[in-house]
CSV table of C-alpha atoms and ligand atoms in Angstrom, one decimal:
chain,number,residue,atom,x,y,z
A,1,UNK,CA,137.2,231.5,164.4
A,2,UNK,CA,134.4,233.1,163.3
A,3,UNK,CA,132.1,235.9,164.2
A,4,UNK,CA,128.7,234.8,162.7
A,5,UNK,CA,125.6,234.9,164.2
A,6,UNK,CA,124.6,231.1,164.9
A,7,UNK,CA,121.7,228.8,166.5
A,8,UNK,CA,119.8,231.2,169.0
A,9,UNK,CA,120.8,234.5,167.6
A,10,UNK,CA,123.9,234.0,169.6
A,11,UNK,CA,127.4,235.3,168.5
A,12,UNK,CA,130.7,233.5,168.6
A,13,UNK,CA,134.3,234.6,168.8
A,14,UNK,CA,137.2,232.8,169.6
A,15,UNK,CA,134.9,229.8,170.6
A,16,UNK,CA,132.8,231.1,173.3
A,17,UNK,CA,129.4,232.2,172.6
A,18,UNK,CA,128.5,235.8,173.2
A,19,UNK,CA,124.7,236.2,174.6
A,20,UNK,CA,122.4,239.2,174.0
A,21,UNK,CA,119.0,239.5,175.0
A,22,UNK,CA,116.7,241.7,177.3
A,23,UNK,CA,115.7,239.9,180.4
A,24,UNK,CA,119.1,237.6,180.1
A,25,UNK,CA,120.7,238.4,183.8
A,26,UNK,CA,117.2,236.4,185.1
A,27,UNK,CA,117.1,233.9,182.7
A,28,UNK,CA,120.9,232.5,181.6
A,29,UNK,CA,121.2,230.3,184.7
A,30,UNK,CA,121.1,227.3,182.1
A,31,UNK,CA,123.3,228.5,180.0
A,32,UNK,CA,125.8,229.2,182.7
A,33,UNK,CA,125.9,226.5,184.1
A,34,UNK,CA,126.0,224.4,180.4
A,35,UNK,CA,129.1,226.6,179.7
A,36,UNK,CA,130.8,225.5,183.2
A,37,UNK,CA,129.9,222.1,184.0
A,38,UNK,CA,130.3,220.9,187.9
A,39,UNK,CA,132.5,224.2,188.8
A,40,UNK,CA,131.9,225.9,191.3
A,41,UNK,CA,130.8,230.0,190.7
A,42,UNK,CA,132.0,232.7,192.4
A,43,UNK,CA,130.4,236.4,191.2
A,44,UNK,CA,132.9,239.3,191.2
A,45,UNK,CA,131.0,242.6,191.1
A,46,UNK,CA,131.4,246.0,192.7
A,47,UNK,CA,129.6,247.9,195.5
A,48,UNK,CA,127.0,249.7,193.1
A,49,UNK,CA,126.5,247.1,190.8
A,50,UNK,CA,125.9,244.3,193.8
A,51,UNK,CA,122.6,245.4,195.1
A,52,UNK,CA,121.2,245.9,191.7
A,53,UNK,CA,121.8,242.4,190.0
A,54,UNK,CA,124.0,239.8,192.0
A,55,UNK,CA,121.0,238.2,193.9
A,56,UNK,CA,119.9,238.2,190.7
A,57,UNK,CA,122.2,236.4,188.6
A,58,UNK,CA,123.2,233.8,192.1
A,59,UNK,CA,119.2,233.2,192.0
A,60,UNK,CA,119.3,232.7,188.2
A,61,UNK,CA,122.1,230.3,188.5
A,62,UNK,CA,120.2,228.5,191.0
A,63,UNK,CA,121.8,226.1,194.0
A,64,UNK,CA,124.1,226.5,195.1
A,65,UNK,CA,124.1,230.1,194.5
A,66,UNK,CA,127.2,231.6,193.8
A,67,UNK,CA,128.5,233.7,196.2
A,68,UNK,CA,129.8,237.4,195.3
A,69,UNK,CA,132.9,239.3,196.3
A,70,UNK,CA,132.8,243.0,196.2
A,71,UNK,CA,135.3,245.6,195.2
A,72,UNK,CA,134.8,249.4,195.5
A,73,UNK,CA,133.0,251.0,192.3
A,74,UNK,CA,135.2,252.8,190.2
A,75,UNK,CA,139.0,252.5,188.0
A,76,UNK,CA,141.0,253.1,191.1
A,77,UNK,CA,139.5,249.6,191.8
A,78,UNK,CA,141.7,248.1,188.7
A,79,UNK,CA,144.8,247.7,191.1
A,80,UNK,CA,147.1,244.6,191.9
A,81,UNK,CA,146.1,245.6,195.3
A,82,UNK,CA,142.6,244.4,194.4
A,83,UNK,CA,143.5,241.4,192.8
A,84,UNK,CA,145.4,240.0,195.8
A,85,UNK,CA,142.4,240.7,198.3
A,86,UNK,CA,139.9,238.9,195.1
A,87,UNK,CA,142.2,236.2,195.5
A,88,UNK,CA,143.2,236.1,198.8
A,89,UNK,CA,139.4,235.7,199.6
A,90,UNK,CA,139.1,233.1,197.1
A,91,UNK,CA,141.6,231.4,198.7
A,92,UNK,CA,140.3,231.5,202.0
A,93,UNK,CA,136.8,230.8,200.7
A,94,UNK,CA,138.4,227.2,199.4
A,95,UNK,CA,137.8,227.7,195.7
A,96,UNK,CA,140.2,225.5,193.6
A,97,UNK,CA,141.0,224.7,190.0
A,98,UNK,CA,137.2,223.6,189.5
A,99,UNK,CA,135.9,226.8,189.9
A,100,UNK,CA,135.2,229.4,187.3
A,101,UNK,CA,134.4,233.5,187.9
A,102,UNK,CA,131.2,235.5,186.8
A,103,UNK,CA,132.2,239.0,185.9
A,104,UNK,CA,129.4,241.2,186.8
A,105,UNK,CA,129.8,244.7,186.3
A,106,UNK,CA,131.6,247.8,183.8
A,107,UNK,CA,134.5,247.0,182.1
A,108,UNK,CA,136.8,247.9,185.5
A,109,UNK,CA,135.1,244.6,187.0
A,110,UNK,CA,135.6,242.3,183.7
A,111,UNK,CA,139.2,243.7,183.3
A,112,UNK,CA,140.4,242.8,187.1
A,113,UNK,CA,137.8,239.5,187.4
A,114,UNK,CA,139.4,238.8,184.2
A,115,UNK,CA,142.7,238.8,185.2
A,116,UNK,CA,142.0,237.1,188.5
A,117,UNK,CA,140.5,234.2,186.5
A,118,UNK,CA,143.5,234.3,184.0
A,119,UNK,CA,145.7,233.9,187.1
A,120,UNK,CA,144.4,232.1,189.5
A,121,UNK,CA,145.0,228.1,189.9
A,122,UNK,CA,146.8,229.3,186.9
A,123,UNK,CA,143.7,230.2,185.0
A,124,UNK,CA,140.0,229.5,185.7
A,125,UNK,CA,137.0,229.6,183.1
A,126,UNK,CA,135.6,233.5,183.0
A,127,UNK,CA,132.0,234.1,182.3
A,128,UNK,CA,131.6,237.9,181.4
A,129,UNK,CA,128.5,239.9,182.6
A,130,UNK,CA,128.8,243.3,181.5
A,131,UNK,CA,126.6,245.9,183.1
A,132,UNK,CA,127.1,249.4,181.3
A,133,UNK,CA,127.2,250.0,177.4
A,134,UNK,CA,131.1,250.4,177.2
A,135,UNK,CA,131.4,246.7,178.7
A,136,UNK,CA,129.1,245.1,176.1
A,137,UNK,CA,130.6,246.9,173.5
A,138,UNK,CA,134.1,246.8,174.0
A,139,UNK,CA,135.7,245.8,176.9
A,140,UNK,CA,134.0,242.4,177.5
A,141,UNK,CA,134.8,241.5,173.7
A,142,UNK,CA,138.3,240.5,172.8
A,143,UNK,CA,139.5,238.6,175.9
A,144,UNK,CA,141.7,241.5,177.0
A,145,UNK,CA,141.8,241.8,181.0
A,146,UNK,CA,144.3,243.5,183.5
A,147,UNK,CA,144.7,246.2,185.6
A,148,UNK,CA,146.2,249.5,186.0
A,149,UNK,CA,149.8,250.4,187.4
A,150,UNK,CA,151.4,253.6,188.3
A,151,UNK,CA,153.7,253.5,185.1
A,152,UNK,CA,150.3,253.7,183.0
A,153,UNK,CA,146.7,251.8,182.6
A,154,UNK,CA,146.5,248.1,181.8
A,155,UNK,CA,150.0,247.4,181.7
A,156,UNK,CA,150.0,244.4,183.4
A,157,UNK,CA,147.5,241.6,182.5
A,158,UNK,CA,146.7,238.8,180.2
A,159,UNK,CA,144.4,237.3,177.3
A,160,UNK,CA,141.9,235.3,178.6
A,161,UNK,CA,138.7,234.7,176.5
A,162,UNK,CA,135.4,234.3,178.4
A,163,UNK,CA,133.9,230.8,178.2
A,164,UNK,CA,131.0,232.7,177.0
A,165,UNK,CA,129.5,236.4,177.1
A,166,UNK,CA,126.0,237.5,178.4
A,167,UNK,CA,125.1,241.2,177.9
A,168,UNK,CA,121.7,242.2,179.2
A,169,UNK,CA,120.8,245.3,177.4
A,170,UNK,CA,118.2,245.9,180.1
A,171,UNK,CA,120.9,246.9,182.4
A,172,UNK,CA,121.2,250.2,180.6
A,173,UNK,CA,118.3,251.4,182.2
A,174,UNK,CA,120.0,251.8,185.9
A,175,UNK,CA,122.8,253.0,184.1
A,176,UNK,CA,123.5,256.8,184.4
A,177,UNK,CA,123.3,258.6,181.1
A,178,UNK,CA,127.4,260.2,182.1
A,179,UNK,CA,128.2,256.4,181.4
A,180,UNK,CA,125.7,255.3,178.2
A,181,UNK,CA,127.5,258.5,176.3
A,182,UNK,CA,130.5,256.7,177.7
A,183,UNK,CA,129.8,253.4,175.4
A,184,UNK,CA,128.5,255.5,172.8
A,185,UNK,CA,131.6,257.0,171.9
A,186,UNK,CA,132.5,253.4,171.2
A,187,UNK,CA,129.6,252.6,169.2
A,188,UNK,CA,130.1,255.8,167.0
A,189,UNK,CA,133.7,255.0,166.4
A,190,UNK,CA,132.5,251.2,165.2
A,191,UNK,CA,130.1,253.0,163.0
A,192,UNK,CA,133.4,254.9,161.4
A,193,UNK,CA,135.3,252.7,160.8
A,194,UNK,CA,133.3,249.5,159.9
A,195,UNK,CA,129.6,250.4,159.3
A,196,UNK,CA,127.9,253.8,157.3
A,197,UNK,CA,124.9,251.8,158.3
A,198,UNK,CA,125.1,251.6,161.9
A,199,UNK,CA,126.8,254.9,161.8
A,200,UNK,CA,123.7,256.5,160.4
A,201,UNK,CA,121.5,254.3,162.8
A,202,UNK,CA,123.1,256.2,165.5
A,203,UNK,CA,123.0,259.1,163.9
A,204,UNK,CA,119.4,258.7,164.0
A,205,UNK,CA,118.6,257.6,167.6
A,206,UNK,CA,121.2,259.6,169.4
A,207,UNK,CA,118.4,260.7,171.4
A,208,UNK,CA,116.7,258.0,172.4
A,209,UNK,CA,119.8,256.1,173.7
A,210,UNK,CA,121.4,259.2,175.8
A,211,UNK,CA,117.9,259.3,177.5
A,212,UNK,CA,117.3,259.9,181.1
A,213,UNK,CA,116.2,255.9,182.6
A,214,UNK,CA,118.0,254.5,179.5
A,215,UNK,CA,117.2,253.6,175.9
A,216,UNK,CA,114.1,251.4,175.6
A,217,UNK,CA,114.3,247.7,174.7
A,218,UNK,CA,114.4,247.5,171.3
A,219,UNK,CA,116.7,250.5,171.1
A,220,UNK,CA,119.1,248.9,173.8
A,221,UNK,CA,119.1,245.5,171.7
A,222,UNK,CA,119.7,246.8,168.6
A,223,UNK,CA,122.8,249.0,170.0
A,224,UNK,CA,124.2,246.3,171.5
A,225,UNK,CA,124.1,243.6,169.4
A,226,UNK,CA,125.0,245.4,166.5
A,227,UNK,CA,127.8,246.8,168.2
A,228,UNK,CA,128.8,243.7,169.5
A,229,UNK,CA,129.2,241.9,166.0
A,230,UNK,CA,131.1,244.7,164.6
A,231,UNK,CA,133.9,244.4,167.2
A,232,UNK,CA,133.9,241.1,167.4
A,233,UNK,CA,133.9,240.9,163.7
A,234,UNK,CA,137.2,243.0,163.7
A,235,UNK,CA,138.7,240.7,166.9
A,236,UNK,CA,137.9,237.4,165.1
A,237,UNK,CA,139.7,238.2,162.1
A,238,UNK,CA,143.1,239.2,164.4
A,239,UNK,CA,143.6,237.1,167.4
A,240,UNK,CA,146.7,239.3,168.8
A,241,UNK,CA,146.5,243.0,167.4
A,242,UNK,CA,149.1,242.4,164.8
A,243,UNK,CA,146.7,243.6,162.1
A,244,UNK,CA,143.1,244.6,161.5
A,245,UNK,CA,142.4,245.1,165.6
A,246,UNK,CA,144.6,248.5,165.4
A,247,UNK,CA,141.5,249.8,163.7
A,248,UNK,CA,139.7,250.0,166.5
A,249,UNK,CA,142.5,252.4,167.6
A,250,UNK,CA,140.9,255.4,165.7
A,251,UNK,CA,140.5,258.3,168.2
A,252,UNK,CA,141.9,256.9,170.5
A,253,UNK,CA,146.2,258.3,169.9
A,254,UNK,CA,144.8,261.5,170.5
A,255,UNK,CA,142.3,260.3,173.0
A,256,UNK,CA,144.8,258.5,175.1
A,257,UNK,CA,147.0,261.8,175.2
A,258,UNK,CA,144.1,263.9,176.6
A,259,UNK,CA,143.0,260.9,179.0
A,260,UNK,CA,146.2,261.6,180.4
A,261,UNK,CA,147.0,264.9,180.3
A,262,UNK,CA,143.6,265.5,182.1
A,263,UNK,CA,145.1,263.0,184.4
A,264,UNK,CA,142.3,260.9,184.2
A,265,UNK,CA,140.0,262.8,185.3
A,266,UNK,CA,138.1,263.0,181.8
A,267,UNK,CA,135.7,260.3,181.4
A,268,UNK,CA,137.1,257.7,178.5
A,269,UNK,CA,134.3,258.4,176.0
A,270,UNK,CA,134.7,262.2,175.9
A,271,UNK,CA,138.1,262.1,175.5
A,272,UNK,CA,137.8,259.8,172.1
A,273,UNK,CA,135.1,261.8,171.3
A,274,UNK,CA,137.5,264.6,170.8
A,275,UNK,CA,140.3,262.0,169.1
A,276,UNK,CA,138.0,260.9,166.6
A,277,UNK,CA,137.3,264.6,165.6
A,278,UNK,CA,141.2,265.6,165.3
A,279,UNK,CA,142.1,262.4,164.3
A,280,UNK,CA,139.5,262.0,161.2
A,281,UNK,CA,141.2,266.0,161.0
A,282,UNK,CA,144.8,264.6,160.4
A,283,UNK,CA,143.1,261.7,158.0
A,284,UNK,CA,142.2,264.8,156.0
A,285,UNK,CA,144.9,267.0,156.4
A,286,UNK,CA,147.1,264.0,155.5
A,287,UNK,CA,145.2,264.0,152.0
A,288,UNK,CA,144.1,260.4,153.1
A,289,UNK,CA,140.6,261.1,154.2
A,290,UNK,CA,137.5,262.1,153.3
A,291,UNK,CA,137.7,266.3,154.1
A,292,UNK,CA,133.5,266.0,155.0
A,293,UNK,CA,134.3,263.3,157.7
A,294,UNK,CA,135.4,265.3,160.8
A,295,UNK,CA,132.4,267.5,160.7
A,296,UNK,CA,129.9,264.3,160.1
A,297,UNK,CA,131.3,262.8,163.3
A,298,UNK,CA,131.0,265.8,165.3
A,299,UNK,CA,127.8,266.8,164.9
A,300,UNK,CA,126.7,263.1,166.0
A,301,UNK,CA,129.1,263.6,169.1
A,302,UNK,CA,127.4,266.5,169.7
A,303,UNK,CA,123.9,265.1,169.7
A,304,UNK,CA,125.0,262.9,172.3
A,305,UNK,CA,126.6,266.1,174.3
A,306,UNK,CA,129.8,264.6,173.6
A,307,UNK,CA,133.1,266.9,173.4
A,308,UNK,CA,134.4,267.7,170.1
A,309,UNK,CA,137.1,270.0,170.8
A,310,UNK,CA,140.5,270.3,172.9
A,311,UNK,CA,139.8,270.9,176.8
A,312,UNK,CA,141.4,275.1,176.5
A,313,UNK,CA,144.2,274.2,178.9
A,314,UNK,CA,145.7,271.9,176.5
A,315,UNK,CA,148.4,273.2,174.0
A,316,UNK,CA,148.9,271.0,170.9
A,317,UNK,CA,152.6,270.3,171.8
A,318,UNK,CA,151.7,268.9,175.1
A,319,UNK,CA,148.7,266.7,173.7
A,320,UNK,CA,151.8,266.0,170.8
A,321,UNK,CA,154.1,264.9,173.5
A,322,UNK,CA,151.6,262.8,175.3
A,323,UNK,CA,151.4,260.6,172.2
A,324,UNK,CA,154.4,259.6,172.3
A,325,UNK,CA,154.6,258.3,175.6
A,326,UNK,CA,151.6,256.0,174.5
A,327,UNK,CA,152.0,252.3,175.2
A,328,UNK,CA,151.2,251.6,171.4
A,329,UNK,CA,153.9,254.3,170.1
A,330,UNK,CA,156.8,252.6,168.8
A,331,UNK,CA,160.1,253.2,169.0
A,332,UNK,CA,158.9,257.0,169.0
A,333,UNK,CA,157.1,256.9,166.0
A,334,UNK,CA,153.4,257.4,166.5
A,335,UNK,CA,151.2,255.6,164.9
A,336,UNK,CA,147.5,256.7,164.0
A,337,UNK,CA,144.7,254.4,162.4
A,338,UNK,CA,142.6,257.2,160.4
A,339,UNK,CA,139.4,256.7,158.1
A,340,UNK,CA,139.7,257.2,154.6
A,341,UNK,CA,135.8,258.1,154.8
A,342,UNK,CA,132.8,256.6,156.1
A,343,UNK,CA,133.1,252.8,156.9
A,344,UNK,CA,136.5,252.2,155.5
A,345,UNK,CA,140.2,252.7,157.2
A,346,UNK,CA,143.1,253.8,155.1
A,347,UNK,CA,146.5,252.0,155.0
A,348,UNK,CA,145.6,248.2,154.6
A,349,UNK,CA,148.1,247.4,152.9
A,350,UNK,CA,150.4,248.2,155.5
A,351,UNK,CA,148.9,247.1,158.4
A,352,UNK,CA,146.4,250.1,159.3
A,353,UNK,CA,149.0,252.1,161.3
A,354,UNK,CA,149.8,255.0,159.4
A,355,UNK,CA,153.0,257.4,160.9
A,356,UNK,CA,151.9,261.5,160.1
A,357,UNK,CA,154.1,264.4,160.7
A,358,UNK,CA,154.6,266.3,163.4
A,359,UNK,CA,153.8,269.6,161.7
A,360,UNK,CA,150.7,267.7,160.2
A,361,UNK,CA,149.6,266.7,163.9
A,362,UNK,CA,150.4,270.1,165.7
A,363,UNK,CA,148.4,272.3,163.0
A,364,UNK,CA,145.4,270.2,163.3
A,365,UNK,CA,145.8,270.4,167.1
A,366,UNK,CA,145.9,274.4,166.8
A,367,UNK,CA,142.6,274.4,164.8
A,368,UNK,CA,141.0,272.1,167.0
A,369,UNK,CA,140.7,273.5,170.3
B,401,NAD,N1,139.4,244.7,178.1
B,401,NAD,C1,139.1,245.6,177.1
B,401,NAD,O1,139.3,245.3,175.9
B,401,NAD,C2,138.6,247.0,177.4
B,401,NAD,C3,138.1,247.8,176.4
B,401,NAD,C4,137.6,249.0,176.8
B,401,NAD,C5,137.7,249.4,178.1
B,401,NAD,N2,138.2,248.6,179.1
B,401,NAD,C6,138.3,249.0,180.5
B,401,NAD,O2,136.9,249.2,180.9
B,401,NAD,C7,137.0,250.1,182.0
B,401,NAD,C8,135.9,251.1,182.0
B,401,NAD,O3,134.6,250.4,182.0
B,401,NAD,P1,133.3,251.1,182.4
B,401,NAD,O4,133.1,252.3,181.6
B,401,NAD,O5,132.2,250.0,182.2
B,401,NAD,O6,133.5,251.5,183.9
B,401,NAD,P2,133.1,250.9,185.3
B,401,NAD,O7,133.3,249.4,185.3
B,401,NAD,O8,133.8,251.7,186.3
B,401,NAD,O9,131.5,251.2,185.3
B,401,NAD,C9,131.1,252.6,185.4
B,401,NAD,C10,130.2,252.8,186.6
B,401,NAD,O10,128.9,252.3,186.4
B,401,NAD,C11,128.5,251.5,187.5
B,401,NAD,N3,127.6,250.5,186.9
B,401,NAD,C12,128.0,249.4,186.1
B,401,NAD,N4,126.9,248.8,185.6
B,401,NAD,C13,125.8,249.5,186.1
B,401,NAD,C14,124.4,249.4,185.9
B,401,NAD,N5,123.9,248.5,185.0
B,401,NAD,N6,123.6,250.3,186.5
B,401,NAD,C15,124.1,251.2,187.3
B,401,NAD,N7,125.4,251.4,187.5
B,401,NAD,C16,126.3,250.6,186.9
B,401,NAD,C17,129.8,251.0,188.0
B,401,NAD,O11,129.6,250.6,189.4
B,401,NAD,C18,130.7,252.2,187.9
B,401,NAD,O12,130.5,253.1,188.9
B,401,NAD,C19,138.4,250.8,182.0
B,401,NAD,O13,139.2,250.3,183.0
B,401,NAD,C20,138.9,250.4,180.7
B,401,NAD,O14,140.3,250.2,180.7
B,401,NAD,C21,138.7,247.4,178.7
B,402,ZN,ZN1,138.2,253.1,174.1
């Protein structure tokens, strides 16, 4: 398992090759159909992200095209409600163990085509499209897919690795800027914790990327292929989130608590904007971490007009008590994974989760709001 970039500038992880390259979602019919040979394709995409590129991609992939199934744009999409029409239709449409599903669309379309592919026949190859920055980055990478419950998000789903990845960075121009800061929150947190390099890249084109009509090309390609390597650099090296992969965890403790206590209504990326500030606070406060790191992050975040502090309506003992009631707090004891300074997490030697204080967490909350 390795992460290295190979033959054709492409990227591998967990054996499936990961694609980047303006122009791709016209041009990878060969590749698709190399990657799935003699099944048949079925496109699962939503209602936005249909007229922009499915005739596309079923045209690319040439006869006989593909034909898509559509859910509603949008997380309250990531239901077992949808996954029984996705397969129900399926069903009715005839597919059977030979076929394979192209994932076209955000990360709420690769988590549930994901999990339909996982699941049905008992698991069909995946090809993962991803259409917005946070899809490229993150959620396509790492063969995570599921969908959301009432009890919480993503709590009931599998791992299922694409048979290969193909990220278009062209798409980024249709996609509103709300949603490019969305990813970018990603890509800033990749910079902390893996990269002073790509951080400082970032740092540097803020502006171009958060652009109305979308970062150009060679903006768009840099962001996400670097982006791309440095998570699945992290993912290759743990399989199953036992080690390393918590990492990727930074901001988001604190970002899950006020995802939820904003119940939901926050978009993801703003609210770990905000975790990585309080969070690279508690590193600090903790005597772990760099003191200078909180402020570095936050002016980038606020380049991009991301948040950096607490919403006013939230008290640091309820954005306390909503980290506990995180999936990945165990046995009550929260867990954080906090930078030591640019580029480098503290507490490898046991594991990257680090437990802090209550009194630690609740004074950095009081400052940060
Ligand atoms: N599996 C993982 O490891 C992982 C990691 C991170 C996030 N996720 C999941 O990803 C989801 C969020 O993904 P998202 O932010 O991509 O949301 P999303 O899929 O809802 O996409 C955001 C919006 O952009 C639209 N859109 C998508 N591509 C477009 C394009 N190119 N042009 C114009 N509009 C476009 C969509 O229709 C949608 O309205 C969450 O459910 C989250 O849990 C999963
Ligand atoms: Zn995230």
């Amino acid at each position: 398992v390795s992460a290295e970039a190979g033959p054709k500038d492409a990227l591998e992880l967990h054996g499936s090759r990961i694609l980047i390259g303006t122009g791709l979602l016209d041009e990878c019919g060969a590749e698709v159909r190399a990657a799935l040979p003699r099944r048949r394709l079925a496109i699962i995409t939503d209602e936005t992200v249909a007229p922009l590129y499915a005739a596309r991609l079923a045209a690319a992939c040439g006869a006989p095209a593909p034909p898509a199934f559509t859910i509603p744009a949008g997380e309250p999409s990531k239901t077992r409600k949808q996954w029984s029409r996705l397969t129900d239709e399926l069903l009715a449409a005839g597919f059977g163990r030979d076929s394979a599903i192209l994932a076209l669309g955000g990360g709420v379309v690769g988590d549930l085509a994901g999990f339909v592919a996982a699941t049905y026949m008992r698991g069909i190859p995946v090809v993962q499209l991803p259409t917005t920055l946070l899809a490229m980055i993150d959620a396509a990478i790492g063969g995570k897919t599921g969908v959301n419950t009432k009890a919480g998000k993503n709590l009931v789903g599998a791992f299922h690795h694409p048979s290969l990845v193909i990220a278009d960075p062209r798409a980024l121009r249709t996609l509103p800027v709300a949603h490019v800061r969305n990813g970018l929150a990603e890509a800033i947190k990749h910079g902390v914790i893996a990269s002073p390099a790509d951080f400082v890249w970032l740092a540097t084109n803020v502006a171009a990327i958060v652009r109305e009509g979308g970062p150009g090309d060679e903006i768009a390609e840099r962001l996400v292929r670097r982006n791309v390597q440095l998570k699945s650099d992290i993912v290759a090296r743990d399989a199953r989130e036992a080690g390393v992969r918590k990492i990727l965890n930074f901001g988001h403790t604190i970002g899950h608590a006020v995802e939820s206590l904003g119940g939901y209504g926050m978009p993801h990326g703003e609210c770990v904007a905000i975790g990585m500030v309080v969070e690279a606070r508690i590193a600090a406060k903790a005597g772990i971490g760099d003191p200078g790191l909180a402020d570095v992050i936050a002016q980038v975040l606020r380049d991009a007009a991301l948040p950096v502090a607490l919403p006013s309506a939230m008290t640091p003992d309820a954005v306390l008590a909503a980290t506990r009631s995180d999936k990945k707090a165990r046995g009550g004891s929260v867990e954080y994974a906090l930078p030591a300074k640019l580029g480098v997490m503290a507490g490898a030697e046991r594991g990257f989760g680090i437990p802090v204080p209550d009194s630690v967490v609740l004074r950095v909350l009081a400052e940060s709001s």
